[in-house]
mmCIF file of C-alpha atoms in Angstrom:
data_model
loop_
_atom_site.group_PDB
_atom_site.id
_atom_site.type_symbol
_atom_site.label_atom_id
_atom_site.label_comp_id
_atom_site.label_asym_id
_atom_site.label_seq_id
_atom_site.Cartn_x
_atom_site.Cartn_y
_atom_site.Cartn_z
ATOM 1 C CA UNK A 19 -9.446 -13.662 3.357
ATOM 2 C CA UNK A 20 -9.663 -12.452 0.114
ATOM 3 C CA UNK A 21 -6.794 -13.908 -2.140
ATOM 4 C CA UNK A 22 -5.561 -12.060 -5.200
ATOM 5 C CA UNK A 23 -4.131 -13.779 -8.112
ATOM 6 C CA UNK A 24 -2.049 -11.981 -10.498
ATOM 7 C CA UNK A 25 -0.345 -12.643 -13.710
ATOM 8 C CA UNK A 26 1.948 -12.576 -14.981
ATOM 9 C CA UNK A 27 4.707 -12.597 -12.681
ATOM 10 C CA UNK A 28 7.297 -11.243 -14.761
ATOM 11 C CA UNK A 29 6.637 -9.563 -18.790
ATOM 12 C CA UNK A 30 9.498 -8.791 -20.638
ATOM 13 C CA UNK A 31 8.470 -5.552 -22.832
ATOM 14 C CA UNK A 32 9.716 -3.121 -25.302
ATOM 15 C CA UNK A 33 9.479 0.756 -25.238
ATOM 16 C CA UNK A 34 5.810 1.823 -27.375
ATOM 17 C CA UNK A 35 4.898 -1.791 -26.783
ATOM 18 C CA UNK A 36 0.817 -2.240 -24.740
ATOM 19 C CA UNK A 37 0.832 -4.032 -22.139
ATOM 20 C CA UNK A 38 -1.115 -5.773 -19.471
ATOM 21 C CA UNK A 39 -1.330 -7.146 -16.301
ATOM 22 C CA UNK A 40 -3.842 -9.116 -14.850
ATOM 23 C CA UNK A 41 -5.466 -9.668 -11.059
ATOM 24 C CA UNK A 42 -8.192 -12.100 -10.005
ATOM 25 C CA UNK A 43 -10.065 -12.032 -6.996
ATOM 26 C CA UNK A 44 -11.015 -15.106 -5.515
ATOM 27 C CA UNK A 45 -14.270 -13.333 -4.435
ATOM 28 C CA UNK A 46 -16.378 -10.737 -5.855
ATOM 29 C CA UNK A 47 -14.696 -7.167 -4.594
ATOM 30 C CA UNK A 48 -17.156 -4.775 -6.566
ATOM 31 C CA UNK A 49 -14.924 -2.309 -8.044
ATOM 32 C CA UNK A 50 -12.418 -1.876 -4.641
ATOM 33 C CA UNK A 51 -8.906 -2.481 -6.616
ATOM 34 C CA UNK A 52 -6.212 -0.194 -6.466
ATOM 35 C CA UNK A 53 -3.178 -0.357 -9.201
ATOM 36 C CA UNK A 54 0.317 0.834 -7.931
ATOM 37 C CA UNK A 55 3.998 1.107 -9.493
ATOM 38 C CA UNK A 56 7.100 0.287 -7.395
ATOM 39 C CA UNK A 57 10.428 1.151 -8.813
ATOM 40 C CA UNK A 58 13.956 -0.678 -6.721
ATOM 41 C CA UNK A 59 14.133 1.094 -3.370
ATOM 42 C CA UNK A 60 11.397 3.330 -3.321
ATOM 43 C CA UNK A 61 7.725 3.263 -1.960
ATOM 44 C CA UNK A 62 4.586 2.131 -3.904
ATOM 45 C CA UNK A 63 3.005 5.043 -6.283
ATOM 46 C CA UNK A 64 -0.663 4.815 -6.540
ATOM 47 C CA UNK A 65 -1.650 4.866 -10.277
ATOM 48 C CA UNK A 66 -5.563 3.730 -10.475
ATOM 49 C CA UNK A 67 -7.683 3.405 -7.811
ATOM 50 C CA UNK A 68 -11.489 2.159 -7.626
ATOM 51 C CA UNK A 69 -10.391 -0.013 -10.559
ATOM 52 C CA UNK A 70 -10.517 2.379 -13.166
ATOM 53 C CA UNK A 71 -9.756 6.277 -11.652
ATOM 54 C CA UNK A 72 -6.824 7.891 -12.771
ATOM 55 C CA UNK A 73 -4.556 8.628 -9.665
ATOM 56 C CA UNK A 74 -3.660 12.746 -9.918
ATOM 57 C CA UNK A 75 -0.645 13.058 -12.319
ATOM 58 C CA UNK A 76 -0.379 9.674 -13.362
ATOM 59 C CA UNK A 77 0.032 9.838 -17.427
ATOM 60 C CA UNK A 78 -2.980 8.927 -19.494
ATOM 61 C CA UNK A 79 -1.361 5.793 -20.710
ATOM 62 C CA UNK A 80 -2.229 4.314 -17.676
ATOM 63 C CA UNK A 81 -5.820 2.599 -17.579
ATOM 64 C CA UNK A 82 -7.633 0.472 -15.813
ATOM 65 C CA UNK A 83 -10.889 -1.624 -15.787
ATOM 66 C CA UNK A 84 -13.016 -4.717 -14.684
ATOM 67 C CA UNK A 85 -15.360 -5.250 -11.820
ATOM 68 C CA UNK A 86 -16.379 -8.506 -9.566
ATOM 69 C CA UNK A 87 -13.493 -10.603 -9.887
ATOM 70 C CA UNK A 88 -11.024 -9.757 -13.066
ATOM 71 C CA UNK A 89 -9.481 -6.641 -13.373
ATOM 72 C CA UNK A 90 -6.614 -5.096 -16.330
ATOM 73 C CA UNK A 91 -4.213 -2.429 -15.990
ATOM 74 C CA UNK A 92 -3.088 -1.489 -19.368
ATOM 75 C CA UNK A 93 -0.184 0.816 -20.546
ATOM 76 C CA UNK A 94 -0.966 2.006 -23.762
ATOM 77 C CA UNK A 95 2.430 2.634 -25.245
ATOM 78 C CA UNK A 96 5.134 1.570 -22.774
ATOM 79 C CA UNK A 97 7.982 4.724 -21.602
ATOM 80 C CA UNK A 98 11.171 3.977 -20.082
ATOM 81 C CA UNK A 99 10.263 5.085 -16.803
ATOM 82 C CA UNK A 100 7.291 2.494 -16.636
ATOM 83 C CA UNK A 101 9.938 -0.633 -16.163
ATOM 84 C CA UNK A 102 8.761 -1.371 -12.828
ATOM 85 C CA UNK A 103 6.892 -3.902 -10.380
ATOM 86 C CA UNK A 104 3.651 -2.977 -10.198
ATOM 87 C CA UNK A 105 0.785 -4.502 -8.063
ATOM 88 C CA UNK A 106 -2.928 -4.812 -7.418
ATOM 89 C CA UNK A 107 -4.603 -4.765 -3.784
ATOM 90 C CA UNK A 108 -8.262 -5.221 -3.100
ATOM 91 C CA UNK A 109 -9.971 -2.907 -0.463
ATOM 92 C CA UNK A 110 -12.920 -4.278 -0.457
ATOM 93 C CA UNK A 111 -12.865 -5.816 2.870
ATOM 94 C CA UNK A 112 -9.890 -6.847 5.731
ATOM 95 C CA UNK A 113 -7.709 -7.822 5.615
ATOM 96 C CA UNK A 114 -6.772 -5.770 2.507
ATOM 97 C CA UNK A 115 -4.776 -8.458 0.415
ATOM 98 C CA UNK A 116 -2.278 -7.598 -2.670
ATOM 99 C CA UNK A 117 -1.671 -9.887 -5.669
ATOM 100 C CA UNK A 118 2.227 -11.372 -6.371
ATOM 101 C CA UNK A 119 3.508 -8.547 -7.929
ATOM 102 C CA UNK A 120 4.383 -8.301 -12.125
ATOM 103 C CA UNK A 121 7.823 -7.148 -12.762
ATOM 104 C CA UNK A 122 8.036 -5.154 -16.252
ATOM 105 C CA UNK A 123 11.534 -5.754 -17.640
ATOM 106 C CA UNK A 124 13.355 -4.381 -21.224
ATOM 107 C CA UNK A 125 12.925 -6.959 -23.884
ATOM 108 C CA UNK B 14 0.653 18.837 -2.609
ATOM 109 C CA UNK B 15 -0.009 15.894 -0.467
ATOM 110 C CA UNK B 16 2.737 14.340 1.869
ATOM 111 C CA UNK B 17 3.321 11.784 3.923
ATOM 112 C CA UNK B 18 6.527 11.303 5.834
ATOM 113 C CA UNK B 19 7.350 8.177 8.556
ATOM 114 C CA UNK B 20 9.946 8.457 11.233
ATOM 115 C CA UNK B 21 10.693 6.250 13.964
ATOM 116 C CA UNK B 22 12.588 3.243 12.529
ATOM 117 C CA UNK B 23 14.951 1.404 14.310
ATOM 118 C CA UNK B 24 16.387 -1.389 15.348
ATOM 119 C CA UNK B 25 15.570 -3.056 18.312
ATOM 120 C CA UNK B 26 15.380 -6.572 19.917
ATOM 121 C CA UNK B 27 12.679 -9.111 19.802
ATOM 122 C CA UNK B 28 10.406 -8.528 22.415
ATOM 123 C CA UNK B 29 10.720 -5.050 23.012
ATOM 124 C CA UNK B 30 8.455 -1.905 21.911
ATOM 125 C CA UNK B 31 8.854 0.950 18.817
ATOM 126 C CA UNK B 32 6.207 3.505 18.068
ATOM 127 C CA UNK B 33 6.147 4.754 14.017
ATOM 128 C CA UNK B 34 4.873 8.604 13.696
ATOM 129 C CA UNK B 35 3.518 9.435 10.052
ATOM 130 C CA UNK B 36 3.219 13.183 9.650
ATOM 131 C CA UNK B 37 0.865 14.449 6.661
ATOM 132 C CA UNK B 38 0.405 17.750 4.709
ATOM 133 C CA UNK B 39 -1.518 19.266 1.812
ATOM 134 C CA UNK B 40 -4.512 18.110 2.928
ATOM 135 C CA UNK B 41 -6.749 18.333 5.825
ATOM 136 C CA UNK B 42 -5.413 14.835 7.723
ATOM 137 C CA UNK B 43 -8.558 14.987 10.542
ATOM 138 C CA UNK B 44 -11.250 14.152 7.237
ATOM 139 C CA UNK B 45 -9.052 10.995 6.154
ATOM 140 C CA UNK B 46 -8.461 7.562 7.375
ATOM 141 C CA UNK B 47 -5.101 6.311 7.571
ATOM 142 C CA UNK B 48 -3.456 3.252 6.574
ATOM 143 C CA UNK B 49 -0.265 1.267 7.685
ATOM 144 C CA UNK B 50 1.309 -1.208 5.102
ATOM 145 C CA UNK B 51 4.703 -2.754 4.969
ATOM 146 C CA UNK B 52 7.586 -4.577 2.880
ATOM 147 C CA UNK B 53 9.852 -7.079 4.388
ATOM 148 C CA UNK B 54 13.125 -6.898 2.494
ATOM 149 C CA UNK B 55 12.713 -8.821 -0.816
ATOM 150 C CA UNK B 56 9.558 -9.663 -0.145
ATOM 151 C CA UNK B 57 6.012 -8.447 -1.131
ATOM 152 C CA UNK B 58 3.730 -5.679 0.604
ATOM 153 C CA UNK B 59 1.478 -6.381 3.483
ATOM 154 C CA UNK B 60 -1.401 -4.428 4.587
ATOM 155 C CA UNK B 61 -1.072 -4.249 8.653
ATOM 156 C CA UNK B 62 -3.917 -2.173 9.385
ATOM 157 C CA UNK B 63 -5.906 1.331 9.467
ATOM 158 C CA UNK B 64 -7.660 4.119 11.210
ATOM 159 C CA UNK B 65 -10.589 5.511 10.283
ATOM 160 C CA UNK B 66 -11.572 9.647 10.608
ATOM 161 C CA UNK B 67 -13.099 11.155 13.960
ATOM 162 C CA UNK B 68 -15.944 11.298 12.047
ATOM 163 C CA UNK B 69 -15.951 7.431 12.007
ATOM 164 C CA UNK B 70 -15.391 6.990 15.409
ATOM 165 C CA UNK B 71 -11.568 6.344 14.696
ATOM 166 C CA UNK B 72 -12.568 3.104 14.322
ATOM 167 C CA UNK B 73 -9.327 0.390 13.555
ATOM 168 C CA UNK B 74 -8.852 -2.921 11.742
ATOM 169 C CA UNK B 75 -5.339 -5.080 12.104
ATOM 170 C CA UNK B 76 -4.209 -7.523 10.068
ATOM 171 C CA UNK B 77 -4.024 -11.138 11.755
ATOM 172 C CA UNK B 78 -0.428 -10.842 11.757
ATOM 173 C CA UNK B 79 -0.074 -8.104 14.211
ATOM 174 C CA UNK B 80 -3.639 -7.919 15.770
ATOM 175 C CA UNK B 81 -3.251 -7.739 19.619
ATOM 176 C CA UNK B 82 0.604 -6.697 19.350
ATOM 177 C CA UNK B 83 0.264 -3.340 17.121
ATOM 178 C CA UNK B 84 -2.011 0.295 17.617
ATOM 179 C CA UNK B 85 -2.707 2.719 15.149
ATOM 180 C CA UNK B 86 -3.909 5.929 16.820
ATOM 181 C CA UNK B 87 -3.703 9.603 15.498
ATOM 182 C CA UNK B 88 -3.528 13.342 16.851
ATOM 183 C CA UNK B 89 -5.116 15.298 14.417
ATOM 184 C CA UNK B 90 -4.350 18.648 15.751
ATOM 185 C CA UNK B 91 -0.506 17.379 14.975
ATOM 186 C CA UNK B 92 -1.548 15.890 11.706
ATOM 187 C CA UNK B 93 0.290 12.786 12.787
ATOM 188 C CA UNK B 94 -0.714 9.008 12.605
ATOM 189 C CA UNK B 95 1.079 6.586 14.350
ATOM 190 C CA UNK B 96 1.849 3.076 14.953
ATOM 191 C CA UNK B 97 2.459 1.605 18.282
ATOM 192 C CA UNK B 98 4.274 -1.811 18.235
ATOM 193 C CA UNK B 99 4.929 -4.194 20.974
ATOM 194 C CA UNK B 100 6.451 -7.677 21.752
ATOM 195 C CA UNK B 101 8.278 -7.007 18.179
ATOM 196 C CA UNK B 102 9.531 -10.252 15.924
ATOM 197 C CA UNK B 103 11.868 -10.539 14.210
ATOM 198 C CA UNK B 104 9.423 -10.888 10.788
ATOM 199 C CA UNK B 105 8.307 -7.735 11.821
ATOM 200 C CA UNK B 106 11.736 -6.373 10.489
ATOM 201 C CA UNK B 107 10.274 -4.134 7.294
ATOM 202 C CA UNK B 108 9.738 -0.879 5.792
ATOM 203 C CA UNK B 109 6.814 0.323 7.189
ATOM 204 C CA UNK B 110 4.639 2.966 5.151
ATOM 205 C CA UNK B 111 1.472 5.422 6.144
ATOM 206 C CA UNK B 112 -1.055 6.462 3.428
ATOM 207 C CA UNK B 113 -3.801 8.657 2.895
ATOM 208 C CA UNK B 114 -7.521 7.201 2.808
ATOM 209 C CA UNK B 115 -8.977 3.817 3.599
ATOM 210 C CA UNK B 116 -9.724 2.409 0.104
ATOM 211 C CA UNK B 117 -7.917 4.897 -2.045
ATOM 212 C CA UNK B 118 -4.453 4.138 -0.053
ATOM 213 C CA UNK B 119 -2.534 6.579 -1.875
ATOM 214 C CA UNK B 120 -0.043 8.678 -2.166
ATOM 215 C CA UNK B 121 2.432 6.452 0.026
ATOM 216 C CA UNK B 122 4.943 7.940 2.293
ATOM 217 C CA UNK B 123 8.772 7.050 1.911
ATOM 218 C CA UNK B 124 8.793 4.439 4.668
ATOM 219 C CA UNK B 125 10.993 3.886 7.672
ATOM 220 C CA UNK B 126 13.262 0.935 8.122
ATOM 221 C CA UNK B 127 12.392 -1.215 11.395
ATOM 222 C CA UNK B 128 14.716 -3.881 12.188
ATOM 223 C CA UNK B 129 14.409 -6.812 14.710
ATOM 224 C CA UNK B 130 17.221 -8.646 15.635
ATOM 225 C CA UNK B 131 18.801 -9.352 19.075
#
């Protein structure tokens, strides 16, 4: 299986602050890495997928990048609404495997 | 705009069976795979498995975990996917979600709560 390592677990942030978040696959995965946001109670949104498309109606802010092994998602200038978990999951092959999880707190 | 709603969650004893239906709109369900993830309470999300299109021979993959134990079929004249689950455990007690496409896997449906305890 395919492990995912991502970092860090936890990021304390402030509003217009950039931030981001790390995964690591312990194999190459091409560009097969999907970025979603969970908020408390409700299910996964997807925000990038392929590693670096922008999901429908997810804000700009949001990017992402890498291929083989290291990918980034990056929020350009942090909103209130972005404090969140958000997590990585490779689809390269099965099992599909997520990283940890990164929750994004208020500084 | 695309949806995807589960319903079928329960609780029922360990042992015993519980079928999940996901029912999708805005989009034409028959030309997309489907996949089935999940999120013990507290704990982090778990990919259990998907179906592929009719034009892929609705092919399916499982996850260790519940290979042998779960089914995903669909009935795309309903626009429904669902999830058949047998000889349930109780670590199979989780919200399960659906969602649209096999590598995209997105947008997510809501999720439905499945609990396992005798």
């Amino acid at each position: 299986d395919i492990q995912m390592t991502q970092s860090p677990s936890s990021l304390s942030a402030s509003v217009g602050d950039r931030v981001t978040i790390t995964c690591r696959a312990s194999q190459s995965i091409s560009t097969n890495l999907n970025w979603y946001q969970q908020k408390p109670g409700k299910a996964p949104d997807l925000l990038i997928f392929a590693a670096s498309s922008l999901q429908s109606g997810v804000p700009s802010r949001f990017s992402g990048s890498g291929s083989g092994t290291d990918f980034t998602l990056t929020i350009s200038s942090l909103q209130h609404e972005d404090f969140a978990s958000y997590h990585c999951l490779q689809t390269y092959s099965t099992p599909y495997t997520f990283g940890q999880g990164t929750k994004l707190e208020v500084k | 705009e695309v949806q995807l709603v589960e319903s079928g969650g329960a609780l029922e004893q360990p042992g015993r069976s519980l079928r999940l239906s996901c029912k999708a709109s805005g989009f034409t369900f028959g030309d997309y795979a489907v996949n089935w993830f999940r999120q013990a309470p507290g704990k982090g999300l778990e990919w259990i498995g998907f179906i592929r299109s009719n034009a892929f021979g609705e092919a399916t993959e499982y996850a260790a975990s519940v290979k042998g134990r779960f089914t995903i079929s669909r009935d795309d004249s309903k626009s429904i996917a669902y999830l058949q689950m047998n000889s349930l455990k109780t670590e199979d007690t989780a919200v399960y979600h659906c969602s649209k496409g096999r590598t995209q896997a997105g947008p997510w449906g809501q999720g439905t709560l499945v609990t396992v305890s005798s």
